[in-house]
Coordinates of N, CA, C and O in Angstrom, one line a residue:
E1 N 57.3 -15.3 -13.5 CA 56.0 -16.0 -13.3 C 54.9 -15.1 -13.9 O 54.7 -14.0 -13.5
S2 N 54.2 -15.6 -14.9 CA 53.2 -14.8 -15.6 C 51.8 -14.9 -14.9 O 51.5 -15.9 -14.3
T3 N 51.1 -13.8 -15.0 CA 49.7 -13.8 -14.5 C 48.8 -14.0 -15.6 O 49.2 -14.0 -16.8
N4 N 47.5 -14.0 -15.3 CA 46.5 -14.1 -16.4 C 46.5 -12.9 -17.2 O 46.3 -12.9 -18.4
I5 N 46.8 -11.7 -16.6 CA 46.9 -10.5 -17.4 C 48.0 -10.6 -18.4 O 47.9 -10.2 -19.6
D6 N 49.2 -11.1 -18.0 CA 50.3 -11.2 -19.0 C 49.9 -12.1 -20.2 O 50.4 -11.9 -21.3
A7 N 49.1 -13.1 -19.9 CA 48.7 -14.0 -20.9 C 47.9 -13.4 -22.1 O 47.8 -13.9 -23.1
V8 N 47.3 -12.2 -21.8 CA 46.5 -11.6 -22.9 C 47.4 -10.7 -23.8 O 47.0 -10.3 -24.9
I9 N 48.6 -10.3 -23.3 CA 49.4 -9.4 -24.1 C 49.9 -10.2 -25.4 O 50.3 -11.3 -25.3
G10 N 49.7 -9.5 -26.5 CA 50.0 -10.1 -27.8 C 48.9 -10.8 -28.5 O 48.9 -11.2 -29.6
K11 N 47.8 -11.0 -27.7 CA 46.6 -11.7 -28.3 C 45.8 -10.7 -29.1 O 45.9 -9.5 -29.1
E12 N 44.9 -11.3 -30.0 CA 44.1 -10.6 -30.8 C 42.7 -10.4 -30.2 O 42.2 -11.3 -29.5
A13 N 42.2 -9.1 -30.2 CA 40.9 -8.8 -29.7 C 40.1 -8.1 -30.8 O 40.7 -7.8 -31.9
L14 N 38.8 -7.9 -30.6 CA 38.0 -7.2 -31.6 C 37.3 -6.0 -31.0 O 36.7 -6.1 -29.9
V15 N 37.5 -4.9 -31.6 CA 36.9 -3.6 -31.1 C 35.4 -3.7 -31.2 O 34.9 -4.0 -32.3
T16 N 34.7 -3.5 -30.1 CA 33.2 -3.6 -30.1 C 32.5 -2.2 -29.9 O 31.4 -2.0 -30.2
K17 N 33.3 -1.2 -29.5 CA 32.9 0.2 -29.3 C 34.0 1.0 -29.7 O 35.1 0.8 -29.2
D18 N 33.8 2.0 -30.6 CA 34.9 2.9 -31.2 C 35.8 3.4 -30.1 O 35.3 3.8 -29.0
I19 N 37.1 3.3 -30.3 CA 38.1 3.9 -29.5 C 38.6 5.2 -30.2 O 38.9 5.2 -31.3
S20 N 38.5 6.3 -29.5 CA 38.9 7.6 -30.1 C 40.0 8.2 -29.2 O 40.2 7.8 -28.0
P21 N 40.6 9.3 -29.7 CA 41.6 10.0 -28.9 C 41.1 10.5 -27.6 O 41.8 10.7 -26.7
F22 N 39.8 10.8 -27.6 CA 39.2 11.5 -26.4 C 38.3 10.6 -25.5 O 37.9 11.0 -24.5
S23 N 38.1 9.3 -26.0 CA 37.3 8.5 -25.1 C 37.7 7.0 -25.3 O 38.1 6.6 -26.5
A24 N 37.7 6.3 -24.3 CA 38.0 4.8 -24.3 C 36.9 4.1 -25.1 O 35.7 4.6 -25.1
G25 N 37.2 3.0 -25.7 CA 36.2 2.2 -26.4 C 36.1 0.9 -25.6 O 36.5 0.8 -24.4
E26 N 35.7 -0.1 -26.4 CA 35.6 -1.5 -25.8 C 36.2 -2.5 -26.8 O 36.1 -2.3 -28.0
A27 N 36.7 -3.6 -26.3 CA 37.2 -4.7 -27.2 C 36.8 -6.0 -26.5 O 36.8 -6.1 -25.3
K28 N 36.5 -7.0 -27.3 CA 36.2 -8.3 -26.8 C 37.4 -9.2 -27.0 O 38.0 -9.3 -28.0
L29 N 37.7 -9.8 -25.8 CA 38.9 -10.8 -25.8 C 38.5 -12.0 -25.0 O 38.0 -11.8 -23.9
N30 N 38.6 -13.1 -25.6 CA 38.3 -14.4 -24.9 C 36.8 -14.4 -24.3 O 36.6 -14.8 -23.2
G31 N 35.9 -13.7 -25.1 CA 34.5 -13.7 -24.7 C 34.2 -12.6 -23.7 O 33.0 -12.5 -23.3
L32 N 35.2 -11.9 -23.3 CA 34.9 -10.8 -22.3 C 35.1 -9.4 -22.9 O 35.9 -9.2 -23.8
I33 N 34.3 -8.5 -22.5 CA 34.4 -7.1 -23.0 C 35.3 -6.3 -22.0 O 35.1 -6.3 -20.8
W34 N 36.3 -5.7 -22.6 CA 37.2 -4.9 -21.8 C 37.1 -3.4 -22.3 O 36.8 -3.2 -23.4
V35 N 37.4 -2.5 -21.4 CA 37.6 -1.1 -21.8 C 38.9 -1.1 -22.5 O 39.9 -1.8 -22.2
A36 N 39.0 -0.4 -23.6 CA 40.2 -0.4 -24.5 C 40.6 1.0 -24.9 O 39.7 1.9 -25.1
L37 N 41.9 1.2 -24.9 CA 42.5 2.5 -25.4 C 43.5 2.2 -26.5 O 44.1 1.1 -26.5
S38 N 43.7 3.1 -27.4 CA 44.7 2.9 -28.5 C 46.1 3.2 -28.0 O 46.3 4.2 -27.2
T39 N 47.1 2.4 -28.4 CA 48.5 2.7 -28.1 C 48.9 4.1 -28.7 O 49.5 4.9 -28.0
D40 N 48.4 4.3 -29.9 CA 48.6 5.6 -30.6 C 47.4 6.5 -30.1 O 46.3 6.4 -30.6
K41 N 47.7 7.5 -29.3 CA 46.7 8.3 -28.7 C 45.9 9.2 -29.7 O 44.9 9.7 -29.4
N42 N 46.5 9.4 -30.9 CA 45.8 10.2 -31.9 C 45.0 9.4 -32.9 O 44.4 10.0 -33.8
L43 N 44.9 8.1 -32.6 CA 44.2 7.2 -33.6 C 42.8 6.9 -33.1 O 42.5 6.7 -31.9
T44 N 41.8 6.9 -34.1 CA 40.5 6.4 -33.8 C 40.4 5.0 -34.4 O 40.9 4.8 -35.5
I45 N 40.0 4.0 -33.6 CA 39.8 2.6 -34.1 C 38.3 2.3 -34.0 O 37.7 2.4 -33.0
V46 N 37.7 2.0 -35.2 CA 36.3 1.8 -35.2 C 35.9 0.4 -34.8 O 36.7 -0.6 -35.0
A47 N 34.7 0.2 -34.4 CA 34.1 -1.1 -34.0 C 34.2 -2.0 -35.2 O 34.1 -1.6 -36.3
G48 N 34.6 -3.3 -34.9 CA 34.7 -4.3 -35.9 C 36.2 -4.5 -36.4 O 36.5 -5.4 -37.1
T49 N 37.1 -3.6 -35.9 CA 38.5 -3.7 -36.2 C 39.2 -4.7 -35.3 O 39.1 -4.6 -34.1
P50 N 39.9 -5.7 -35.9 CA 40.8 -6.5 -35.1 C 42.0 -5.8 -34.6 O 42.6 -5.0 -35.3
V51 N 42.3 -6.0 -33.4 CA 43.5 -5.3 -32.7 C 44.4 -6.3 -32.0 O 43.9 -7.4 -31.7
K52 N 45.6 -5.9 -31.7 CA 46.5 -6.7 -30.9 C 46.7 -6.0 -29.6 O 46.8 -4.8 -29.5
V53 N 46.7 -6.8 -28.5 CA 46.9 -6.2 -27.2 C 48.4 -6.0 -26.9 O 49.2 -6.9 -27.0
D54 N 48.7 -4.7 -26.7 CA 50.1 -4.3 -26.5 C 50.4 -4.3 -25.0 O 51.6 -4.5 -24.6
A55 N 49.4 -3.9 -24.2 CA 49.7 -3.8 -22.7 C 48.3 -3.9 -22.0 O 47.3 -3.7 -22.6
V56 N 48.4 -4.0 -20.7 CA 47.2 -3.9 -19.9 C 47.5 -2.9 -18.8 O 48.6 -3.0 -18.1
E57 N 46.6 -2.0 -18.6 CA 46.8 -1.0 -17.5 C 45.5 -1.1 -16.6 O 44.4 -0.7 -17.0
G58 N 45.7 -1.7 -15.5 CA 44.6 -2.0 -14.6 C 43.6 -2.9 -15.3 O 44.0 -4.1 -15.6
V59 N 42.4 -2.5 -15.6 CA 41.4 -3.3 -16.3 C 41.2 -2.9 -17.7 O 40.2 -3.2 -18.4
K60 N 42.2 -2.0 -18.2 CA 42.0 -1.6 -19.6 C 43.1 -2.2 -20.5 O 44.2 -2.4 -20.1
L61 N 42.6 -2.6 -21.7 CA 43.5 -3.1 -22.8 C 44.1 -1.9 -23.5 O 43.4 -0.9 -23.8
I62 N 45.4 -1.9 -23.8 CA 46.0 -0.9 -24.7 C 46.3 -1.7 -26.0 O 47.0 -2.7 -26.0
V63 N 45.7 -1.2 -27.1 CA 45.7 -2.0 -28.4 C 46.2 -1.2 -29.6 O 46.2 0.0 -29.6
T64 N 46.6 -2.0 -30.6 CA 47.0 -1.5 -31.9 C 46.3 -2.2 -32.9 O 46.1 -3.4 -32.8
P65 N 45.7 -1.5 -34.0 CA 45.0 -2.2 -35.0 C 46.0 -3.2 -35.8 O 47.1 -2.9 -35.9
L66 N 45.4 -4.4 -36.1 CA 46.2 -5.3 -36.9 C 46.2 -4.8 -38.4 O 45.2 -4.3 -38.8
E67 N 47.2 -5.1 -39.1 CA 47.3 -4.7 -40.5 C 46.5 -5.5 -41.3 O 46.4 -6.7 -41.1

Protein backbone atom coordinates (compact mmCIF):
# COMPACT_ATOMS: atom_id res chain seq x y z
CA GLU A 1 0.00 0.00 0.00
CA SER A 2 1.69 3.21 -1.13
CA THR A 3 1.57 6.49 0.70
CA ASN A 4 1.71 10.01 -0.72
CA ILE A 5 5.43 9.98 0.07
CA ASP A 6 6.00 6.85 -2.03
CA ALA A 7 4.21 8.59 -4.89
CA VAL A 8 6.97 11.22 -5.22
CA ILE A 9 9.84 8.72 -5.55
CA GLY A 10 11.04 8.69 -9.15
CA LYS A 11 9.37 12.01 -9.91
CA GLU A 12 11.18 15.02 -11.34
CA ALA A 13 11.74 18.10 -9.19
CA LEU A 14 13.57 21.40 -9.77
CA VAL A 15 16.31 22.62 -7.44
CA THR A 16 15.39 26.11 -6.19
CA LYS A 17 18.25 26.59 -3.67
CA ASP A 18 21.73 25.12 -4.17
CA ILE A 19 22.32 21.71 -2.58
CA SER A 20 25.92 21.30 -1.39
CA PRO A 21 27.90 18.63 0.46
CA PHE A 22 27.68 20.71 3.64
CA SER A 23 24.18 22.13 3.48
CA ALA A 24 20.74 21.08 2.38
CA GLY A 25 19.13 22.97 -0.46
CA GLU A 26 15.56 23.14 -1.68
CA ALA A 27 13.64 21.63 -4.55
CA LYS A 28 10.16 22.29 -5.91
CA LEU A 29 7.93 19.28 -6.50
CA ASN A 30 4.23 19.43 -7.37
CA GLY A 31 4.21 23.14 -6.51
CA LEU A 32 5.68 22.58 -3.01
CA ILE A 33 9.15 23.52 -1.78
CA TRP A 34 10.96 20.66 -0.02
CA VAL A 35 14.28 20.55 1.79
CA ALA A 36 16.57 18.55 -0.50
CA LEU A 37 19.83 16.63 -0.18
CA SER A 38 21.96 14.99 -2.87
CA THR A 39 22.14 11.20 -3.04
CA ASP A 40 25.85 11.74 -3.81
CA LYS A 41 27.05 13.51 -0.66
CA ASN A 42 30.09 14.99 -2.49
CA LEU A 43 28.02 16.68 -5.19
CA THR A 44 26.87 20.28 -5.42
CA ILE A 45 23.63 20.72 -7.38
CA VAL A 46 22.91 24.32 -8.36
CA ALA A 47 19.52 26.01 -8.45
CA GLY A 48 17.72 25.49 -11.75
CA THR A 49 18.90 21.88 -12.13
CA PRO A 50 16.20 19.27 -12.77
CA VAL A 51 16.55 16.30 -10.42
CA LYS A 52 14.98 12.90 -9.82
CA VAL A 53 13.69 11.97 -6.37
CA ASP A 54 15.51 8.82 -5.19
CA ALA A 55 14.13 8.69 -1.67
CA VAL A 56 12.33 10.62 1.02
CA GLU A 57 13.74 10.89 4.55
CA GLY A 58 11.20 12.49 6.84
CA VAL A 59 10.38 15.76 5.07
CA LYS A 60 13.55 15.83 2.97
CA LEU A 61 13.91 14.76 -0.66
CA ILE A 62 17.04 12.81 -1.58
CA VAL A 63 17.78 13.63 -5.23
CA THR A 64 20.06 12.94 -8.20
CA PRO A 65 20.57 15.37 -11.11
CA LEU A 66 18.89 14.33 -14.36
CA GLU A 67 21.29 13.84 -17.24
